[in-house]
Amino acid sequence: VFDGDTKGFLESGCALIFGTVGTDGEPHVNRGWGFTVAANNRHRLLVAADDTVARANLDENGRIAITATSVRTLHSMQLKGRVVAFEDATADDHARAARYCDAFADDIFEIDGTPRKYVQRVVPHSYVALTVEIDECFDQTPGPKAGTPMAVAP
Amino acid sequence: VTEPALRDLHLCFEGVIPAVIGTASAAGIPNITYLSRVRMVDDERIALSNQFFSKTARNLAENPRANLLVIDPTTYDEYRLTIVYERTERRGALFEQLREDVEAVAAISGMQDVFKLRAADIYRVLHIDHLNPEAAPPPARAGSQERTPDHLAELTTRISRCADLDTIVTTTVNGLADVLGYGHSSLLLLDEEGRHLYTIASHGYDAEGVGSEILVGEGIIGMAAARATPIHIGNLRQMSKYSRIVRKSFEDHAGIGPGREIPMPDLPDAESRIAVPAVVLGELVGVLMVESHRQVAFDENDVSVLGVVASVVANAIEIVKARDRDVESSAPSRVTSSAAITPSTPTTHVRFFAVDGSTFLDGDYLIKGVAGRLLWSLLGQYDKEARVEFTNKEVRLDPTLELPQFRDNLDSRLLLLKRRLDERAAPIRIEKTGRGRFRLLVDTVLELDAQ
């Protein structure tokens, strides 16, 4: 179970990137649009609904890696596990994604003054919600310690 | 829809928004890593810096396929590159280019000794997906000023017409602003020992900063001097943040204590900076630096333009120095004229520390080193003999200045002292009276105090 600080970090406006792999071994990366921690290790990640490659990969093997990186500090962690379910985003999911986008854009504006309109250009129109079970967790903060397993892994 | 060409993505590789690489192990486990630098190799290949990402390297050994996510920082157009690992280079031109990129990051926080490029990994780009082509067009941003060959010719002509060092350095920084639109610039010269650079002129700052020093090899300016190559950064704040967190990681991880952090030069929150070496006959004369608040404010064209300006400035400086020495050799070594002094201003207390030439006026730091010793010598002669007229030739022979036999830089130090006194509005001034001659203007009663 993630501790309070880690939960707060993962649910903040940190940059979310997820990776999947096809059966042919082809990796595929894209952005996540909100992560919600669950006490039963069935966490929720919102991703773009039109990413058909990611969906096909997850249908085939469910393998996923997710990095969460603070826009402000570059503190970063990588979670690895499996997607056990996905469904169309609910109204709550869309509200969650909107809150995430606000926090993400606020952080970017604060660090380099990029107006929200620019960040809005990469935001998808619709989402699917992935249910993710995490097996491993790594410190991904840039530097020689990147890749070190973290004790907060469930 | 036409697939974007790799060259269309060049702004994505400035490092303003960190690129992300996704790889997968043979067992099909994905892995994601942020990259510090990406460089275009040719129209089909990119090079990625490899410092730390050992898991990525292990994955690539098993499965050469990878995915790269990049964003153009000026539009927020996002692209996914399907790439395949080809080879690793640990020497050669491409490795050196990437190493310079990485060392520029390291230089920001004094980590050149520990934050080093291990390898340049070369990938072939198979496919480029534009991920948000349907997004509303980006709002217009302020564009860069166009800098044409005509502009460059105008500035270099102005510099070439300058007849003395003072005019050369002033014309350079003013012309960079007026003619080429570089609003914030500094010109630094190399000191006698080749260990420090000192600011001789600047433009666009609250304080001109004349006399401020940077160690050769430290920071972006020091790196440009040490390597005698231009350093160009378009995302200083992001790189500073990256550099600081890597440094912290080193300190936590292995107890290594990289050198002290170099304070950011004068423009608060500068985002873009170019430092270009000024070289003559293969020898470094100084460094020309411009900076901006805007991200990715400069490109390779600016590096070229500033390279030309720096070269012209360096040549002009060396020609003026050589000419003035020729004049000195045929001039009398000593001009005897005395001051008719009726100082109207209050007493000025001048404190001099012989150990390093540090000089203070009424308790305020003025200058140190050769320029400090020079002022002390001039004021001593003024105090004892009421002398105000001097020649460079006699000053050059003054043993108390400890000038090196080779490349004494007296002219530059004299100008540095003059500009520093002017900047401080001191009651002591230096006025050039002809080639190889100058006058000391003292409008105060001196109290000299050597420590």
mmCIF file with all atom_site columns, N, CA, C and O in Angstrom, chain B residues 205-249:
data_model
loop_
_atom_site.group_PDB
_atom_site.id
_atom_site.type_symbol
_atom_site.label_atom_id
_atom_site.label_alt_id
_atom_site.label_comp_id
_atom_site.label_asym_id
_atom_site.label_entity_id
_atom_site.label_seq_id
_atom_site.pdbx_PDB_ins_code
_atom_site.Cartn_x
_atom_site.Cartn_y
_atom_site.Cartn_z
_atom_site.occupancy
_atom_site.B_iso_or_equiv
_atom_site.pdbx_formal_charge
_atom_site.auth_seq_id
_atom_site.auth_comp_id
_atom_site.auth_asym_id
_atom_site.auth_atom_id
_atom_site.pdbx_PDB_model_num
ATOM 1   N N  . TYR B 1 205 ? 21.770 45.049 -18.283 1.00 0.00 ? 205 TYR B N  1
ATOM 2   C CA . TYR B 1 205 ? 21.644 44.621 -16.890 1.00 0.00 ? 205 TYR B CA 1
ATOM 3   C C  . TYR B 1 205 ? 21.542 45.838 -15.966 1.00 0.00 ? 205 TYR B C  1
ATOM 4   O O  . TYR B 1 205 ? 21.985 46.935 -16.327 1.00 0.00 ? 205 TYR B O  1
ATOM 5   N N  . ASP B 1 206 ? 21.006 45.593 -14.770 1.00 0.00 ? 206 ASP B N  1
ATOM 6   C CA . ASP B 1 206 ? 20.902 46.677 -13.799 1.00 0.00 ? 206 ASP B CA 1
ATOM 7   C C  . ASP B 1 206 ? 22.299 47.212 -13.465 1.00 0.00 ? 206 ASP B C  1
ATOM 8   O O  . ASP B 1 206 ? 22.498 48.417 -13.336 1.00 0.00 ? 206 ASP B O  1
ATOM 9   N N  . ALA B 1 207 ? 23.245 46.307 -13.275 1.00 0.00 ? 207 ALA B N  1
ATOM 10  C CA . ALA B 1 207 ? 24.629 46.706 -13.009 1.00 0.00 ? 207 ALA B CA 1
ATOM 11  C C  . ALA B 1 207 ? 25.503 46.154 -14.126 1.00 0.00 ? 207 ALA B C  1
ATOM 12  O O  . ALA B 1 207 ? 25.299 45.018 -14.570 1.00 0.00 ? 207 ALA B O  1
ATOM 13  N N  . GLU B 1 208 ? 26.459 46.959 -14.569 1.00 0.00 ? 208 GLU B N  1
ATOM 14  C CA . GLU B 1 208 ? 27.274 46.510 -15.696 1.00 0.00 ? 208 GLU B CA 1
ATOM 15  C C  . GLU B 1 208 ? 28.164 45.331 -15.321 1.00 0.00 ? 208 GLU B C  1
ATOM 16  O O  . GLU B 1 208 ? 28.492 44.505 -16.155 1.00 0.00 ? 208 GLU B O  1
ATOM 17  N N  . GLY B 1 209 ? 28.533 45.244 -14.031 1.00 0.00 ? 209 GLY B N  1
ATOM 18  C CA . GLY B 1 209 ? 29.297 44.089 -13.569 1.00 0.00 ? 209 GLY B CA 1
ATOM 19  C C  . GLY B 1 209 ? 30.720 44.063 -14.067 1.00 0.00 ? 209 GLY B C  1
ATOM 20  O O  . GLY B 1 209 ? 31.335 42.988 -14.119 1.00 0.00 ? 209 GLY B O  1
ATOM 21  N N  . VAL B 1 210 ? 31.256 45.200 -14.442 1.00 0.00 ? 210 VAL B N  1
ATOM 22  C CA . VAL B 1 210 ? 32.644 45.243 -14.928 1.00 0.00 ? 210 VAL B CA 1
ATOM 23  C C  . VAL B 1 210 ? 33.580 44.743 -13.834 1.00 0.00 ? 210 VAL B C  1
ATOM 24  O O  . VAL B 1 210 ? 33.464 45.139 -12.675 1.00 0.00 ? 210 VAL B O  1
ATOM 25  N N  . GLY B 1 211 ? 34.488 43.838 -14.212 1.00 0.00 ? 211 GLY B N  1
ATOM 26  C CA . GLY B 1 211 ? 35.445 43.296 -13.252 1.00 0.00 ? 211 GLY B CA 1
ATOM 27  C C  . GLY B 1 211 ? 35.000 41.993 -12.624 1.00 0.00 ? 211 GLY B C  1
ATOM 28  O O  . GLY B 1 211 ? 35.803 41.314 -11.976 1.00 0.00 ? 211 GLY B O  1
ATOM 29  N N  . SER B 1 212 ? 33.731 41.610 -12.782 1.00 0.00 ? 212 SER B N  1
ATOM 30  C CA . SER B 1 212 ? 33.302 40.325 -12.216 1.00 0.00 ? 212 SER B CA 1
ATOM 31  C C  . SER B 1 212 ? 34.030 39.198 -12.944 1.00 0.00 ? 212 SER B C  1
ATOM 32  O O  . SER B 1 212 ? 34.310 39.292 -14.137 1.00 0.00 ? 212 SER B O  1
ATOM 33  N N  . GLU B 1 213 ? 34.337 38.135 -12.208 1.00 0.00 ? 213 GLU B N  1
ATOM 34  C CA . GLU B 1 213 ? 35.192 37.090 -12.758 1.00 0.00 ? 213 GLU B CA 1
ATOM 35  C C  . GLU B 1 213 ? 34.509 35.725 -12.775 1.00 0.00 ? 213 GLU B C  1
ATOM 36  O O  . GLU B 1 213 ? 33.672 35.432 -11.923 1.00 0.00 ? 213 GLU B O  1
ATOM 37  N N  . ILE B 1 214 ? 34.907 34.948 -13.740 1.00 0.00 ? 214 ILE B N  1
ATOM 38  C CA . ILE B 1 214 ? 34.448 33.561 -13.853 1.00 0.00 ? 214 ILE B CA 1
ATOM 39  C C  . ILE B 1 214 ? 35.672 32.699 -14.089 1.00 0.00 ? 214 ILE B C  1
ATOM 40  O O  . ILE B 1 214 ? 36.544 33.051 -14.898 1.00 0.00 ? 214 ILE B O  1
ATOM 41  N N  . LEU B 1 215 ? 35.743 31.580 -13.384 1.00 0.00 ? 215 LEU B N  1
ATOM 42  C CA . LEU B 1 215 ? 36.859 30.667 -13.561 1.00 0.00 ? 215 LEU B CA 1
ATOM 43  C C  . LEU B 1 215 ? 36.716 29.932 -14.894 1.00 0.00 ? 215 LEU B C  1
ATOM 44  O O  . LEU B 1 215 ? 35.629 29.455 -15.224 1.00 0.00 ? 215 LEU B O  1
ATOM 45  N N  . VAL B 1 216 ? 37.804 29.849 -15.649 1.00 0.00 ? 216 VAL B N  1
ATOM 46  C CA . VAL B 1 216 ? 37.774 29.087 -16.902 1.00 0.00 ? 216 VAL B CA 1
ATOM 47  C C  . VAL B 1 216 ? 37.409 27.632 -16.578 1.00 0.00 ? 216 VAL B C  1
ATOM 48  O O  . VAL B 1 216 ? 37.991 27.022 -15.687 1.00 0.00 ? 216 VAL B O  1
ATOM 49  N N  . GLY B 1 217 ? 36.417 27.116 -17.261 1.00 0.00 ? 217 GLY B N  1
ATOM 50  C CA . GLY B 1 217 ? 35.977 25.735 -17.039 1.00 0.00 ? 217 GLY B CA 1
ATOM 51  C C  . GLY B 1 217 ? 34.722 25.623 -16.202 1.00 0.00 ? 217 GLY B C  1
ATOM 52  O O  . GLY B 1 217 ? 34.091 24.582 -16.177 1.00 0.00 ? 217 GLY B O  1
ATOM 53  N N  . GLU B 1 218 ? 34.361 26.712 -15.510 1.00 0.00 ? 218 GLU B N  1
ATOM 54  C CA . GLU B 1 218 ? 33.184 26.651 -14.658 1.00 0.00 ? 218 GLU B CA 1
ATOM 55  C C  . GLU B 1 218 ? 32.015 27.396 -15.275 1.00 0.00 ? 218 GLU B C  1
ATOM 56  O O  . GLU B 1 218 ? 32.164 28.509 -15.786 1.00 0.00 ? 218 GLU B O  1
ATOM 57  N N  . GLY B 1 219 ? 30.847 26.804 -15.189 1.00 0.00 ? 219 GLY B N  1
ATOM 58  C CA . GLY B 1 219 ? 29.662 27.437 -15.746 1.00 0.00 ? 219 GLY B CA 1
ATOM 59  C C  . GLY B 1 219 ? 29.700 27.409 -17.272 1.00 0.00 ? 219 GLY B C  1
ATOM 60  O O  . GLY B 1 219 ? 30.652 26.907 -17.880 1.00 0.00 ? 219 GLY B O  1
ATOM 61  N N  . ILE B 1 220 ? 28.651 27.920 -17.860 1.00 0.00 ? 220 ILE B N  1
ATOM 62  C CA . ILE B 1 220 ? 28.521 27.862 -19.317 1.00 0.00 ? 220 ILE B CA 1
ATOM 63  C C  . ILE B 1 220 ? 29.585 28.717 -19.993 1.00 0.00 ? 220 ILE B C  1
ATOM 64  O O  . ILE B 1 220 ? 30.207 28.305 -20.974 1.00 0.00 ? 220 ILE B O  1
ATOM 65  N N  . ILE B 1 221 ? 29.840 29.900 -19.437 1.00 0.00 ? 221 ILE B N  1
ATOM 66  C CA . ILE B 1 221 ? 30.849 30.797 -20.025 1.00 0.00 ? 221 ILE B CA 1
ATOM 67  C C  . ILE B 1 221 ? 32.244 30.196 -19.859 1.00 0.00 ? 221 ILE B C  1
ATOM 68  O O  . ILE B 1 221 ? 33.040 30.164 -20.809 1.00 0.00 ? 221 ILE B O  1
ATOM 69  N N  . GLY B 1 222 ? 32.522 29.697 -18.668 1.00 0.00 ? 222 GLY B N  1
ATOM 70  C CA . GLY B 1 222 ? 33.830 29.093 -18.423 1.00 0.00 ? 222 GLY B CA 1
ATOM 71  C C  . GLY B 1 222 ? 34.070 27.863 -19.283 1.00 0.00 ? 222 GLY B C  1
ATOM 72  O O  . GLY B 1 222 ? 35.191 27.591 -19.719 1.00 0.00 ? 222 GLY B O  1
ATOM 73  N N  . MET B 1 223 ? 32.994 27.110 -19.525 1.00 0.00 ? 223 MET B N  1
ATOM 74  C CA . MET B 1 223 ? 33.104 25.923 -20.387 1.00 0.00 ? 223 MET B CA 1
ATOM 75  C C  . MET B 1 223 ? 33.417 26.307 -21.823 1.00 0.00 ? 223 MET B C  1
ATOM 76  O O  . MET B 1 223 ? 34.225 25.664 -22.499 1.00 0.00 ? 223 MET B O  1
ATOM 77  N N  . ALA B 1 224 ? 32.747 27.361 -22.297 1.00 0.00 ? 224 ALA B N  1
ATOM 78  C CA . ALA B 1 224 ? 32.998 27.813 -23.671 1.00 0.00 ? 224 ALA B CA 1
ATOM 79  C C  . ALA B 1 224 ? 34.456 28.219 -23.832 1.00 0.00 ? 224 ALA B C  1
ATOM 80  O O  . ALA B 1 224 ? 35.079 27.967 -24.869 1.00 0.00 ? 224 ALA B O  1
ATOM 81  N N  . ALA B 1 225 ? 35.015 28.831 -22.768 1.00 0.00 ? 225 ALA B N  1
ATOM 82  C CA . ALA B 1 225 ? 36.423 29.235 -22.818 1.00 0.00 ? 225 ALA B CA 1
ATOM 83  C C  . ALA B 1 225 ? 37.338 28.013 -22.770 1.00 0.00 ? 225 ALA B C  1
ATOM 84  O O  . ALA B 1 225 ? 38.285 27.898 -23.551 1.00 0.00 ? 225 ALA B O  1
ATOM 85  N N  . ALA B 1 226 ? 37.051 27.098 -21.845 1.00 0.00 ? 226 ALA B N  1
ATOM 86  C CA . ALA B 1 226 ? 37.932 25.940 -21.672 1.00 0.00 ? 226 ALA B CA 1
ATOM 87  C C  . ALA B 1 226 ? 37.959 25.063 -22.918 1.00 0.00 ? 226 ALA B C  1
ATOM 88  O O  . ALA B 1 226 ? 38.998 24.520 -23.290 1.00 0.00 ? 226 ALA B O  1
ATOM 89  N N  . ARG B 1 227 ? 36.810 24.913 -23.568 1.00 0.00 ? 227 ARG B N  1
ATOM 90  C CA . ARG B 1 227 ? 36.738 24.026 -24.728 1.00 0.00 ? 227 ARG B CA 1
ATOM 91  C C  . ARG B 1 227 ? 36.930 24.786 -26.042 1.00 0.00 ? 227 ARG B C  1
ATOM 92  O O  . ARG B 1 227 ? 37.055 24.169 -27.105 1.00 0.00 ? 227 ARG B O  1
ATOM 93  N N  . ALA B 1 228 ? 36.932 26.137 -25.943 1.00 0.00 ? 228 ALA B N  1
ATOM 94  C CA . ALA B 1 228 ? 37.037 26.977 -27.142 1.00 0.00 ? 228 ALA B CA 1
ATOM 95  C C  . ALA B 1 228 ? 36.000 26.580 -28.184 1.00 0.00 ? 228 ALA B C  1
ATOM 96  O O  . ALA B 1 228 ? 36.268 26.563 -29.392 1.00 0.00 ? 228 ALA B O  1
ATOM 97  N N  . THR B 1 229 ? 34.791 26.256 -27.688 1.00 0.00 ? 229 THR B N  1
ATOM 98  C CA . THR B 1 229 ? 33.673 25.957 -28.589 1.00 0.00 ? 229 THR B CA 1
ATOM 99  C C  . THR B 1 229 ? 32.434 26.666 -28.042 1.00 0.00 ? 229 THR B C  1
ATOM 100 O O  . THR B 1 229 ? 32.322 26.889 -26.838 1.00 0.00 ? 229 THR B O  1
ATOM 101 N N  . PRO B 1 230 ? 31.491 27.008 -28.909 1.00 0.00 ? 230 PRO B N  1
ATOM 102 C CA . PRO B 1 230 ? 30.271 27.662 -28.423 1.00 0.00 ? 230 PRO B CA 1
ATOM 103 C C  . PRO B 1 230 ? 29.436 26.713 -27.572 1.00 0.00 ? 230 PRO B C  1
ATOM 104 O O  . PRO B 1 230 ? 29.393 25.511 -27.833 1.00 0.00 ? 230 PRO B O  1
ATOM 105 N N  . ILE B 1 231 ? 28.796 27.264 -26.550 1.00 0.00 ? 231 ILE B N  1
ATOM 106 C CA . ILE B 1 231 ? 27.831 26.508 -25.743 1.00 0.00 ? 231 ILE B CA 1
ATOM 107 C C  . ILE B 1 231 ? 26.487 27.220 -25.900 1.00 0.00 ? 231 ILE B C  1
ATOM 108 O O  . ILE B 1 231 ? 26.400 28.435 -25.719 1.00 0.00 ? 231 ILE B O  1
ATOM 109 N N  . HIS B 1 232 ? 25.459 26.461 -26.206 1.00 0.00 ? 232 HIS B N  1
ATOM 110 C CA . HIS B 1 232 ? 24.143 27.029 -26.498 1.00 0.00 ? 232 HIS B CA 1
ATOM 111 C C  . HIS B 1 232 ? 23.101 26.264 -25.688 1.00 0.00 ? 232 HIS B C  1
ATOM 112 O O  . HIS B 1 232 ? 22.971 25.051 -25.825 1.00 0.00 ? 232 HIS B O  1
ATOM 113 N N  . ILE B 1 233 ? 22.369 26.987 -24.840 1.00 0.00 ? 233 ILE B N  1
ATOM 114 C CA . ILE B 1 233 ? 21.335 26.352 -24.020 1.00 0.00 ? 233 ILE B CA 1
ATOM 115 C C  . ILE B 1 233 ? 20.047 27.147 -24.158 1.00 0.00 ? 233 ILE B C  1
ATOM 116 O O  . ILE B 1 233 ? 20.053 28.375 -24.078 1.00 0.00 ? 233 ILE B O  1
ATOM 117 N N  . GLY B 1 234 ? 18.944 26.430 -24.381 1.00 0.00 ? 234 GLY B N  1
ATOM 118 C CA . GLY B 1 234 ? 17.662 27.100 -24.591 1.00 0.00 ? 234 GLY B CA 1
ATOM 119 C C  . GLY B 1 234 ? 16.667 26.873 -23.478 1.00 0.00 ? 234 GLY B C  1
ATOM 120 O O  . GLY B 1 234 ? 15.504 27.246 -23.589 1.00 0.00 ? 234 GLY B O  1
ATOM 121 N N  . ASN B 1 235 ? 17.105 26.220 -22.415 1.00 0.00 ? 235 ASN B N  1
ATOM 122 C CA . ASN B 1 235 ? 16.174 25.869 -21.344 1.00 0.00 ? 235 ASN B CA 1
ATOM 123 C C  . ASN B 1 235 ? 16.904 25.865 -20.002 1.00 0.00 ? 235 ASN B C  1
ATOM 124 O O  . ASN B 1 235 ? 16.958 24.855 -19.310 1.00 0.00 ? 235 ASN B O  1
ATOM 125 N N  . LEU B 1 236 ? 17.469 27.000 -19.666 1.00 0.00 ? 236 LEU B N  1
ATOM 126 C CA . LEU B 1 236 ? 18.339 27.049 -18.489 1.00 0.00 ? 236 LEU B CA 1
ATOM 127 C C  . LEU B 1 236 ? 17.648 26.608 -17.214 1.00 0.00 ? 236 LEU B C  1
ATOM 128 O O  . LEU B 1 236 ? 18.218 25.881 -16.408 1.00 0.00 ? 236 LEU B O  1
ATOM 129 N N  . ARG B 1 237 ? 16.398 27.047 -17.022 1.00 0.00 ? 237 ARG B N  1
ATOM 130 C CA . ARG B 1 237 ? 15.745 26.712 -15.750 1.00 0.00 ? 237 ARG B CA 1
ATOM 131 C C  . ARG B 1 237 ? 15.504 25.210 -15.635 1.00 0.00 ? 237 ARG B C  1
ATOM 132 O O  . ARG B 1 237 ? 15.715 24.616 -14.595 1.00 0.00 ? 237 ARG B O  1
ATOM 133 N N  . GLN B 1 238 ? 15.060 24.590 -16.738 1.00 0.00 ? 238 GLN B N  1
ATOM 134 C CA . GLN B 1 238 ? 14.829 23.149 -16.720 1.00 0.00 ? 238 GLN B CA 1
ATOM 135 C C  . GLN B 1 238 ? 16.145 22.412 -16.513 1.00 0.00 ? 238 GLN B C  1
ATOM 136 O O  . GLN B 1 238 ? 16.239 21.474 -15.726 1.00 0.00 ? 238 GLN B O  1
ATOM 137 N N  . MET B 1 239 ? 17.186 22.864 -17.212 1.00 0.00 ? 239 MET B N  1
ATOM 138 C CA . MET B 1 239 ? 18.470 22.193 -17.086 1.00 0.00 ? 239 MET B CA 1
ATOM 139 C C  . MET B 1 239 ? 19.071 22.400 -15.703 1.00 0.00 ? 239 MET B C  1
ATOM 140 O O  . MET B 1 239 ? 19.718 21.505 -15.158 1.00 0.00 ? 239 MET B O  1
ATOM 141 N N  . SER B 1 240 ? 18.864 23.573 -15.130 1.00 0.00 ? 240 SER B N  1
ATOM 142 C CA . SER B 1 240 ? 19.373 23.822 -13.782 1.00 0.00 ? 240 SER B CA 1
ATOM 143 C C  . SER B 1 240 ? 18.699 22.884 -12.791 1.00 0.00 ? 240 SER B C  1
ATOM 144 O O  . SER B 1 240 ? 19.336 22.330 -11.906 1.00 0.00 ? 240 SER B O  1
ATOM 145 N N  . LYS B 1 241 ? 17.406 22.708 -12.984 1.00 0.00 ? 241 LYS B N  1
ATOM 146 C CA . LYS B 1 241 ? 16.652 21.823 -12.091 1.00 0.00 ? 241 LYS B CA 1
ATOM 147 C C  . LYS B 1 241 ? 17.161 20.388 -12.239 1.00 0.00 ? 241 LYS B C  1
ATOM 148 O O  . LYS B 1 241 ? 17.406 19.694 -11.260 1.00 0.00 ? 241 LYS B O  1
ATOM 149 N N  . TYR B 1 242 ? 17.326 19.951 -13.491 1.00 0.00 ? 242 TYR B N  1
ATOM 150 C CA . TYR B 1 242 ? 17.826 18.600 -13.753 1.00 0.00 ? 242 TYR B CA 1
ATOM 151 C C  . TYR B 1 242 ? 19.218 18.429 -13.143 1.00 0.00 ? 242 TYR B C  1
ATOM 152 O O  . TYR B 1 242 ? 19.515 17.440 -12.476 1.00 0.00 ? 242 TYR B O  1
ATOM 153 N N  . SER B 1 243 ? 20.059 19.449 -13.368 1.00 0.00 ? 243 SER B N  1
ATOM 154 C CA . SER B 1 243 ? 21.429 19.384 -12.891 1.00 0.00 ? 243 SER B CA 1
ATOM 155 C C  . SER B 1 243 ? 21.474 19.309 -11.369 1.00 0.00 ? 243 SER B C  1
ATOM 156 O O  . SER B 1 243 ? 22.239 18.536 -10.786 1.00 0.00 ? 243 SER B O  1
ATOM 157 N N  . ARG B 1 244 ? 20.630 20.110 -10.718 1.00 0.00 ? 244 ARG B N  1
ATOM 158 C CA . ARG B 1 244 ? 20.627 20.120 -9.250  1.00 0.00 ? 244 ARG B CA 1
ATOM 159 C C  . ARG B 1 244 ? 20.175 18.781 -8.679  1.00 0.00 ? 244 ARG B C  1
ATOM 160 O O  . ARG B 1 244 ? 20.750 18.286 -7.722  1.00 0.00 ? 244 ARG B O  1
ATOM 161 N N  . ILE B 1 245 ? 19.154 18.181 -9.300  1.00 0.00 ? 245 ILE B N  1
ATOM 162 C CA . ILE B 1 245 ? 18.631 16.945 -8.727  1.00 0.00 ? 245 ILE B CA 1
ATOM 163 C C  . ILE B 1 245 ? 19.601 15.787 -8.975  1.00 0.00 ? 245 ILE B C  1
ATOM 164 O O  . ILE B 1 245 ? 19.767 14.908 -8.136  1.00 0.00 ? 245 ILE B O  1
ATOM 165 N N  . VAL B 1 246 ? 20.294 15.811 -10.109 1.00 0.00 ? 246 VAL B N  1
ATOM 166 C CA . VAL B 1 246 ? 21.309 14.779 -10.348 1.00 0.00 ? 246 VAL B CA 1
ATOM 167 C C  . VAL B 1 246 ? 22.449 14.943 -9.350  1.00 0.00 ? 246 VAL B C  1
ATOM 168 O O  . VAL B 1 246 ? 22.945 13.982 -8.773  1.00 0.00 ? 246 VAL B O  1
ATOM 169 N N  . ARG B 1 247 ? 22.826 16.193 -9.109  1.00 0.00 ? 247 ARG B N  1
ATOM 170 C CA . ARG B 1 247 ? 23.906 16.452 -8.153  1.00 0.00 ? 247 ARG B CA 1
ATOM 171 C C  . ARG B 1 247 ? 23.521 15.932 -6.768  1.00 0.00 ? 247 ARG B C  1
ATOM 172 O O  . ARG B 1 247 ? 24.313 15.294 -6.092  1.00 0.00 ? 247 ARG B O  1
ATOM 173 N N  . LYS B 1 248 ? 22.284 16.195 -6.371  1.00 0.00 ? 248 LYS B N  1
ATOM 174 C CA . LYS B 1 248 ? 21.820 15.731 -5.064  1.00 0.00 ? 248 LYS B CA 1
ATOM 175 C C  . LYS B 1 248 ? 21.868 14.208 -5.009  1.00 0.00 ? 248 LYS B C  1
ATOM 176 O O  . LYS B 1 248 ? 22.269 13.620 -4.017  1.00 0.00 ? 248 LYS B O  1
ATOM 177 N N  . SER B 1 249 ? 21.480 13.585 -6.129  1.00 0.00 ? 249 SER B N  1
ATOM 178 C CA . SER B 1 249 ? 21.486 12.131 -6.176  1.00 0.00 ? 249 SER B CA 1
ATOM 179 C C  . SER B 1 249 ? 22.903 11.598 -6.023  1.00 0.00 ? 249 SER B C  1
ATOM 180 O O  . SER B 1 249 ? 23.150 10.623 -5.323  1.00 0.00 ? 249 SER B O  1
#
